[in-house]
Amino acid sequence: MPRPLWAGAISFGLVTIPVKIVAATEDHDVHFHRVHLADMGRVRTRKVCELDGKVVSQDEIGKGYEIAKDQTVPVTDEELEQMPLPTAKAIEIAAFVDAGSIDPVRISDSYYLAADGQVAAKPYTLLRKALERSSKVAVAKFQWHGRERLGLLRIRERAIVLHSMKWPDEVRSPDELAPREVEVGEEEIEQALQLAERMTIENLSGFHDEYREALEDIIAAKADGKPLPAPADDGQQEQGEVVDLMAALNASVKAAKESRGDDGDATVHEMRPTKKTARKTPAKRTAASKKSTASEKTTKKTAAKKRSAS
């Protein structure tokens, strides 16, 4: 069990559930030191006061809020801890909502809530079973790192998970980022759905961090004085290259079928012409027909002249 990060209680109406917060994830990233390239000496960050130019220790550093230029109000950790908030040592459940109504953009860090002692076992199990049977999630407020936060409680493998969430006014509107409206054919949509169906899997357990593995290989090679691994040719297209959407979908579906051992036909049928195209098609065919007829007449005249000359 990892070290608890917080201890308090879940407030569920008149029910109190003592819990401890533990990290739900682990950091497997490769971390680098900043070094002086000439001699590989560590380069560290020095905390310097901009007024007297002196290096200060962590014990001498506190919090301050600038209310005006050249006027900063100090705020101590003790003052923050003594703020009159009901969520200071409690995860206060405020409401229950349908799980599908939560925008994933608002979900931030994730933590497990562990029952703190035997007295917490029954109310913890009660809340867990209530969430499981209702298919709902609980919205709660709690204090974390000096500020009140919005949280989400849900169940994962018989454990209650706390997701830290963004407040509604912290999420930016994507309206200005959306592309302009373009026309997409039904065949393209159906082919995209077929590709999504072919790529559907039951869980994400097979995914792994290929970047970290490649980075570890580079570090191991440098440590052993060996040549660096050759870069892989990913075959990606150059940026800006125009792609035939239907051809790309066709190739993607075919590749998905082959990867699953399905030798079935993966051909994409051509899109049916739109009304605008359908009106132009007869004209083109008529022109082609006229050209063909004129060519036949010229051929017949040439043949007649040859017979006359002979």
GROMACS .gro file of C-alpha atoms in nm:
model
  310
    1MET     CA    1   0.000   0.000   0.000
    2PRO     CA    2   0.152   0.338  -0.099
    3ARG     CA    3   0.194   0.611   0.161
    4PRO     CA    4  -0.133   0.801   0.231
    5LEU     CA    5  -0.143   1.154   0.093
    6TRP     CA    6  -0.441   1.275   0.299
    7ALA     CA    7  -0.662   1.146   0.580
    8GLY     CA    8  -1.015   1.252   0.654
    9ALA     CA    9  -1.366   1.126   0.593
   10ILE     CA   10  -1.634   1.102   0.328
   11SER     CA   11  -1.945   1.291   0.434
   12PHE     CA   12  -2.249   1.116   0.287
   13GLY     CA   13  -2.560   1.273   0.440
   14LEU     CA   14  -2.542   1.165   0.805
   15VAL     CA   15  -2.297   0.889   0.720
   16THR     CA   16  -1.927   0.944   0.789
   17ILE     CA   17  -1.668   0.717   0.630
   18PRO     CA   18  -1.307   0.754   0.752
   19VAL     CA   19  -1.078   0.726   0.449
   20LYS     CA   20  -0.720   0.782   0.336
   21ILE     CA   21  -0.621   0.911  -0.008
   22VAL     CA   22  -0.351   0.711  -0.186
   23ALA     CA   23  -0.212   0.766  -0.535
   24ALA     CA   24  -0.393   0.568  -0.805
   25THR     CA   25  -0.112   0.598  -1.061
   26GLU     CA   26   0.265   0.565  -1.076
   27ASP     CA   27   0.522   0.774  -1.259
   28HIS     CA   28   0.733   0.558  -1.490
   29ASP     CA   29   0.879   0.846  -1.693
   30VAL     CA   30   1.254   0.869  -1.743
   31HIS     CA   31   1.377   1.177  -1.555
   32PHE     CA   32   1.690   1.367  -1.652
   33HIS     CA   33   1.928   1.583  -1.450
   34ARG     CA   34   2.041   1.915  -1.584
   35VAL     CA   35   2.419   1.895  -1.623
   36HIS     CA   36   2.712   2.106  -1.732
   37LEU     CA   37   2.812   1.942  -2.063
   38ALA     CA   38   3.180   2.023  -2.014
   39ASP     CA   39   3.222   1.809  -1.702
   40MET     CA   40   2.879   1.649  -1.637
   41GLY     CA   41   2.843   1.842  -1.310
   42ARG     CA   42   2.487   1.886  -1.180
   43VAL     CA   43   2.324   2.222  -1.251
   44ARG     CA   44   2.078   2.312  -0.978
   45THR     CA   45   1.817   2.583  -0.939
   46ARG     CA   46   1.911   2.847  -0.684
   47LYS     CA   47   1.632   3.037  -0.507
   48VAL     CA   48   1.749   3.396  -0.490
   49CYS     CA   49   1.571   3.696  -0.336
   50GLU     CA   50   1.542   3.962  -0.606
   51LEU     CA   51   1.580   4.244  -0.351
   52ASP     CA   52   1.904   4.153  -0.171
   53GLY     CA   53   2.038   3.896  -0.423
   54LYS     CA   54   2.093   3.634  -0.153
   55VAL     CA   55   2.020   3.263  -0.183
   56VAL     CA   56   1.740   3.164   0.056
   57SER     CA   57   1.660   2.823   0.204
   58GLN     CA   58   1.324   2.651   0.185
   59ASP     CA   59   1.253   2.743   0.548
   60GLU     CA   60   1.276   3.111   0.456
   61ILE     CA   61   1.028   3.086   0.168
   62GLY     CA   62   0.658   3.152   0.219
   63LYS     CA   63   0.348   3.253   0.022
   64GLY     CA   64   0.251   3.604  -0.075
   65TYR     CA   65  -0.024   3.759  -0.289
   66GLU     CA   66   0.043   4.078  -0.485
   67ILE     CA   67  -0.257   4.309  -0.439
   68ALA     CA   68  -0.088   4.607  -0.606
   69LYS     CA   69   0.249   4.699  -0.750
   70ASP     CA   70   0.511   4.686  -0.475
   71GLN     CA   71   0.249   4.567  -0.225
   72THR     CA   72   0.236   4.197  -0.136
   73VAL     CA   73   0.031   4.041   0.142
   74PRO     CA   74   0.194   3.740   0.316
   75VAL     CA   75  -0.023   3.432   0.374
   76THR     CA   76   0.098   3.152   0.601
   77ASP     CA   77   0.024   2.781   0.579
   78GLU     CA   78  -0.136   2.797   0.923
   79GLU     CA   79  -0.380   3.064   0.803
   80LEU     CA   80  -0.474   2.850   0.506
   81GLU     CA   81  -0.529   2.545   0.724
   82GLN     CA   82  -0.753   2.740   0.963
   83MET     CA   83  -0.988   2.875   0.696
   84PRO     CA   84  -1.350   2.804   0.791
   85LEU     CA   85  -1.422   2.547   0.519
   86PRO     CA   86  -1.646   2.244   0.584
   87THR     CA   87  -1.428   2.045   0.342
   88ALA     CA   88  -1.104   2.096   0.535
   89LYS     CA   89  -1.095   1.732   0.648
   90ALA     CA   90  -1.393   1.592   0.462
   91ILE     CA   91  -1.489   1.485   0.113
   92GLU     CA   92  -1.841   1.622   0.116
   93ILE     CA   93  -2.074   1.454  -0.132
   94ALA     CA   94  -2.303   1.724  -0.275
   95ALA     CA   95  -2.495   1.536  -0.546
   96PHE     CA   96  -2.525   1.224  -0.760
   97VAL     CA   97  -2.532   1.243  -1.141
   98ASP     CA   98  -2.536   1.002  -1.434
   99ALA     CA   99  -2.185   0.891  -1.522
  100GLY     CA  100  -2.236   0.978  -1.889
  101SER     CA  101  -2.312   1.341  -1.807
  102ILE     CA  102  -1.955   1.413  -1.693
  103ASP     CA  103  -1.733   1.577  -1.954
  104PRO     CA  104  -1.397   1.388  -1.950
  105VAL     CA  105  -1.216   1.720  -2.012
  106ARG     CA  106  -1.301   1.820  -1.656
  107ILE     CA  107  -1.137   1.514  -1.498
  108SER     CA  108  -0.784   1.568  -1.367
  109ASP     CA  109  -0.580   1.357  -1.123
  110SER     CA  110  -0.706   1.026  -0.983
  111TYR     CA  111  -0.672   0.879  -0.634
  112TYR     CA  112  -0.790   0.570  -0.449
  113LEU     CA  113  -0.987   0.610  -0.127
  114ALA     CA  114  -0.888   0.342   0.123
  115ALA     CA  115  -1.110   0.262   0.421
  116ASP     CA  116  -0.932   0.396   0.730
  117GLY     CA  117  -0.978   0.130   0.997
  118GLN     CA  118  -1.235  -0.139   1.063
  119VAL     CA  119  -1.500   0.115   1.162
  120ALA     CA  120  -1.500   0.241   0.803
  121ALA     CA  121  -1.553  -0.100   0.641
  122LYS     CA  122  -1.935  -0.109   0.655
  123PRO     CA  123  -2.015   0.250   0.547
  124TYR     CA  124  -1.744   0.226   0.279
  125THR     CA  125  -1.903  -0.092   0.142
  126LEU     CA  126  -2.248   0.068   0.164
  127LEU     CA  127  -2.143   0.365  -0.052
  128ARG     CA  128  -1.963   0.138  -0.296
  129LYS     CA  129  -2.266  -0.086  -0.347
  130ALA     CA  130  -2.496   0.215  -0.382
  131LEU     CA  131  -2.278   0.359  -0.657
  132GLU     CA  132  -2.252   0.022  -0.831
  133ARG     CA  133  -2.625  -0.044  -0.839
  134SER     CA  134  -2.731   0.307  -0.934
  135SER     CA  135  -2.480   0.343  -1.222
  136LYS     CA  136  -2.425   0.696  -1.097
  137VAL     CA  137  -2.124   0.890  -0.977
  138ALA     CA  138  -2.102   1.119  -0.676
  139VAL     CA  139  -1.997   1.482  -0.707
  140ALA     CA  140  -1.810   1.606  -0.400
  141LYS     CA  141  -1.611   1.900  -0.268
  142PHE     CA  142  -1.285   1.865  -0.079
  143GLN     CA  143  -0.979   2.068   0.018
  144TRP     CA  144  -0.651   1.976  -0.148
  145HIS     CA  145  -0.317   2.159  -0.146
  146GLY     CA  146  -0.453   2.480  -0.006
  147ARG     CA  147  -0.768   2.519  -0.215
  148GLU     CA  148  -1.117   2.377  -0.239
  149ARG     CA  149  -1.167   2.142  -0.530
  150LEU     CA  150  -1.448   1.963  -0.704
  151GLY     CA  151  -1.428   1.585  -0.707
  152LEU     CA  152  -1.593   1.282  -0.859
  153LEU     CA  153  -1.639   0.949  -0.681
  154ARG     CA  154  -1.683   0.629  -0.879
  155ILE     CA  155  -1.608   0.258  -0.841
  156ARG     CA  156  -1.312   0.071  -0.988
  157GLU     CA  157  -1.271  -0.294  -0.900
  158ARG     CA  158  -1.445  -0.269  -0.560
  159ALA     CA  159  -1.252   0.044  -0.463
  160ILE     CA  160  -1.381   0.400  -0.449
  161VAL     CA  161  -1.186   0.632  -0.677
  162LEU     CA  162  -1.164   1.008  -0.630
  163HIS     CA  163  -1.111   1.213  -0.947
  164SER     CA  164  -1.010   1.575  -0.903
  165MET     CA  165  -1.218   1.789  -1.141
  166LYS     CA  166  -1.202   2.132  -1.298
  167TRP     CA  167  -1.465   2.382  -1.194
  168PRO     CA  168  -1.709   2.469  -1.475
  169ASP     CA  169  -1.551   2.813  -1.533
  170GLU     CA  170  -1.203   2.655  -1.571
  171VAL     CA  171  -1.291   2.474  -1.895
  172ARG     CA  172  -1.242   2.679  -2.210
  173SER     CA  173  -1.498   2.676  -2.488
  174PRO     CA  174  -1.379   2.489  -2.801
  175ASP     CA  175  -1.610   2.684  -3.036
  176GLU     CA  176  -1.332   2.893  -3.189
  177LEU     CA  177  -1.119   2.582  -3.248
  178ALA     CA  178  -1.380   2.381  -3.437
  179PRO     CA  179  -1.316   2.351  -3.815
  180ARG     CA  180  -1.557   2.504  -4.060
  181GLU     CA  181  -1.848   2.286  -4.166
  182VAL     CA  182  -1.765   2.056  -4.457
  183GLU     CA  183  -1.977   1.806  -4.644
  184VAL     CA  184  -1.908   1.441  -4.563
  185GLY     CA  185  -2.068   1.162  -4.764
  186GLU     CA  186  -2.263   0.877  -4.608
  187GLU     CA  187  -2.020   0.624  -4.760
  188GLU     CA  188  -1.731   0.796  -4.583
  189ILE     CA  189  -1.917   0.789  -4.251
  190GLU     CA  190  -2.008   0.422  -4.292
  191GLN     CA  191  -1.649   0.334  -4.380
  192ALA     CA  192  -1.519   0.523  -4.077
  193LEU     CA  193  -1.767   0.332  -3.858
  194GLN     CA  194  -1.652   0.004  -4.010
  195LEU     CA  195  -1.291   0.096  -3.936
  196ALA     CA  196  -1.382   0.185  -3.575
  197GLU     CA  197  -1.559  -0.151  -3.539
  198ARG     CA  198  -1.253  -0.336  -3.669
  199MET     CA  199  -1.029  -0.149  -3.425
  200THR     CA  200  -1.252  -0.203  -3.120
  201ILE     CA  201  -1.083  -0.384  -2.828
  202GLU     CA  202  -1.207  -0.495  -2.487
  203ASN     CA  203  -0.943  -0.324  -2.271
  204LEU     CA  204  -0.624  -0.117  -2.288
  205SER     CA  205  -0.395  -0.361  -2.107
  206GLY     CA  206  -0.189  -0.423  -2.420
  207PHE     CA  207  -0.072  -0.063  -2.452
  208HIS     CA  208   0.275   0.034  -2.335
  209ASP     CA  209   0.503   0.338  -2.349
  210GLU     CA  210   0.718   0.280  -2.657
  211TYR     CA  211   0.887   0.618  -2.618
  212ARG     CA  212   1.011   0.531  -2.269
  213GLU     CA  213   1.136   0.191  -2.388
  214ALA     CA  214   1.324   0.350  -2.680
  215LEU     CA  215   1.471   0.611  -2.444
  216GLU     CA  216   1.587   0.340  -2.203
  217ASP     CA  217   1.754   0.158  -2.497
  218ILE     CA  218   1.940   0.477  -2.589
  219ILE     CA  219   2.057   0.530  -2.230
  220ALA     CA  220   2.169   0.166  -2.202
  221ALA     CA  221   2.361   0.188  -2.531
  222LYS     CA  222   2.538   0.508  -2.427
  223ALA     CA  223   2.623   0.361  -2.085
  224ASP     CA  224   2.779   0.053  -2.248
  225GLY     CA  225   2.955   0.250  -2.522
  226LYS     CA  226   2.752   0.080  -2.795
  227PRO     CA  227   2.609   0.235  -3.113
  228LEU     CA  228   2.268   0.395  -3.072
  229PRO     CA  229   1.968   0.200  -3.201
  230ALA     CA  230   1.878   0.291  -3.557
  231PRO     CA  231   1.567   0.511  -3.588
  232ALA     CA  232   1.261   0.325  -3.709
  233ASP     CA  233   1.099   0.425  -4.037
  234ASP     CA  234   0.739   0.484  -3.937
  235GLY     CA  235   0.628   0.543  -4.295
  236GLN     CA  236   0.424   0.845  -4.199
  237GLN     CA  237   0.327   1.092  -4.466
  238GLU     CA  238   0.495   1.426  -4.487
  239GLN     CA  239   0.305   1.713  -4.337
  240GLY     CA  240   0.084   1.892  -4.585
  241GLU     CA  241   0.046   1.598  -4.823
  242VAL     CA  242  -0.306   1.575  -4.965
  243VAL     CA  243  -0.474   1.244  -4.885
  244ASP     CA  244  -0.758   1.074  -5.069
  245LEU     CA  245  -0.994   1.016  -4.776
  246MET     CA  246  -1.176   0.719  -4.928
  247ALA     CA  247  -0.850   0.554  -5.034
  248ALA     CA  248  -0.708   0.607  -4.685
  249LEU     CA  249  -1.018   0.457  -4.522
  250ASN     CA  250  -1.010   0.166  -4.764
  251ALA     CA  251  -0.644   0.094  -4.685
  252SER     CA  252  -0.706   0.132  -4.310
  253VAL     CA  253  -0.998  -0.112  -4.309
  254LYS     CA  254  -0.797  -0.362  -4.514
  255ALA     CA  255  -0.502  -0.336  -4.275
  256ALA     CA  256  -0.733  -0.379  -3.974
  257LYS     CA  257  -0.886  -0.691  -4.126
  258GLU     CA  258  -0.545  -0.840  -4.210
  259SER     CA  259  -0.418  -0.774  -3.857
  260ARG     CA  260  -0.707  -0.984  -3.724
  261GLY     CA  261  -0.661  -1.263  -3.976
  262ASP     CA  262  -0.975  -1.174  -4.173
  263ASP     CA  263  -0.925  -1.229  -4.545
  264GLY     CA  264  -1.268  -1.093  -4.634
  265ASP     CA  265  -1.321  -0.826  -4.896
  266ALA     CA  266  -1.223  -0.483  -4.764
  267THR     CA  267  -1.297  -0.287  -5.080
  268VAL     CA  268  -1.459   0.053  -5.045
  269HIS     CA  269  -1.723   0.124  -5.309
  270GLU     CA  270  -1.706   0.455  -5.486
  271MET     CA  271  -1.928   0.728  -5.348
  272ARG     CA  272  -2.254   0.779  -5.530
  273PRO     CA  273  -2.245   1.107  -5.721
  274THR     CA  274  -2.423   1.401  -5.568
  275LYS     CA  275  -2.714   1.566  -5.745
  276LYS     CA  276  -2.479   1.831  -5.880
  277THR     CA  277  -2.246   1.570  -6.024
  278ALA     CA  278  -2.534   1.366  -6.162
  279ARG     CA  279  -2.656   1.666  -6.364
  280LYS     CA  280  -2.313   1.714  -6.521
  281THR     CA  281  -2.258   1.348  -6.607
  282PRO     CA  282  -2.506   1.325  -6.898
  283ALA     CA  283  -2.347   1.633  -7.058
  284LYS     CA  284  -2.003   1.477  -7.043
  285ARG     CA  285  -2.132   1.150  -7.183
  286THR     CA  286  -2.313   1.334  -7.467
  287ALA     CA  287  -1.995   1.520  -7.555
  288ALA     CA  288  -1.801   1.197  -7.556
  289SER     CA  289  -2.070   1.033  -7.768
  290LYS     CA  290  -2.064   1.320  -8.021
  291LYS     CA  291  -1.686   1.300  -8.041
  292SER     CA  292  -1.704   0.926  -8.098
  293THR     CA  293  -1.969   0.969  -8.373
  294ALA     CA  294  -1.764   1.237  -8.549
  295SER     CA  295  -1.461   1.013  -8.540
  296GLU     CA  296  -1.658   0.727  -8.700
  297LYS     CA  297  -1.783   0.957  -8.979
  298THR     CA  298  -1.428   1.076  -9.053
  299THR     CA  299  -1.308   0.718  -9.071
  300LYS     CA  300  -1.584   0.621  -9.315
  301LYS     CA  301  -1.511   0.918  -9.544
  302THR     CA  302  -1.141   0.832  -9.552
  303ALA     CA  303  -1.217   0.473  -9.641
  304ALA     CA  304  -1.453   0.583  -9.924
  305LYS     CA  305  -1.188   0.811 -10.076
  306LYS     CA  306  -0.935   0.526 -10.076
  307ARG     CA  307  -1.177   0.296 -10.257
  308SER     CA  308  -1.254   0.569 -10.512
  309ALA     CA  309  -0.888   0.632 -10.578
  310SER     CA  310  -0.821   0.267 -10.634
   0.00000   0.00000   0.00000
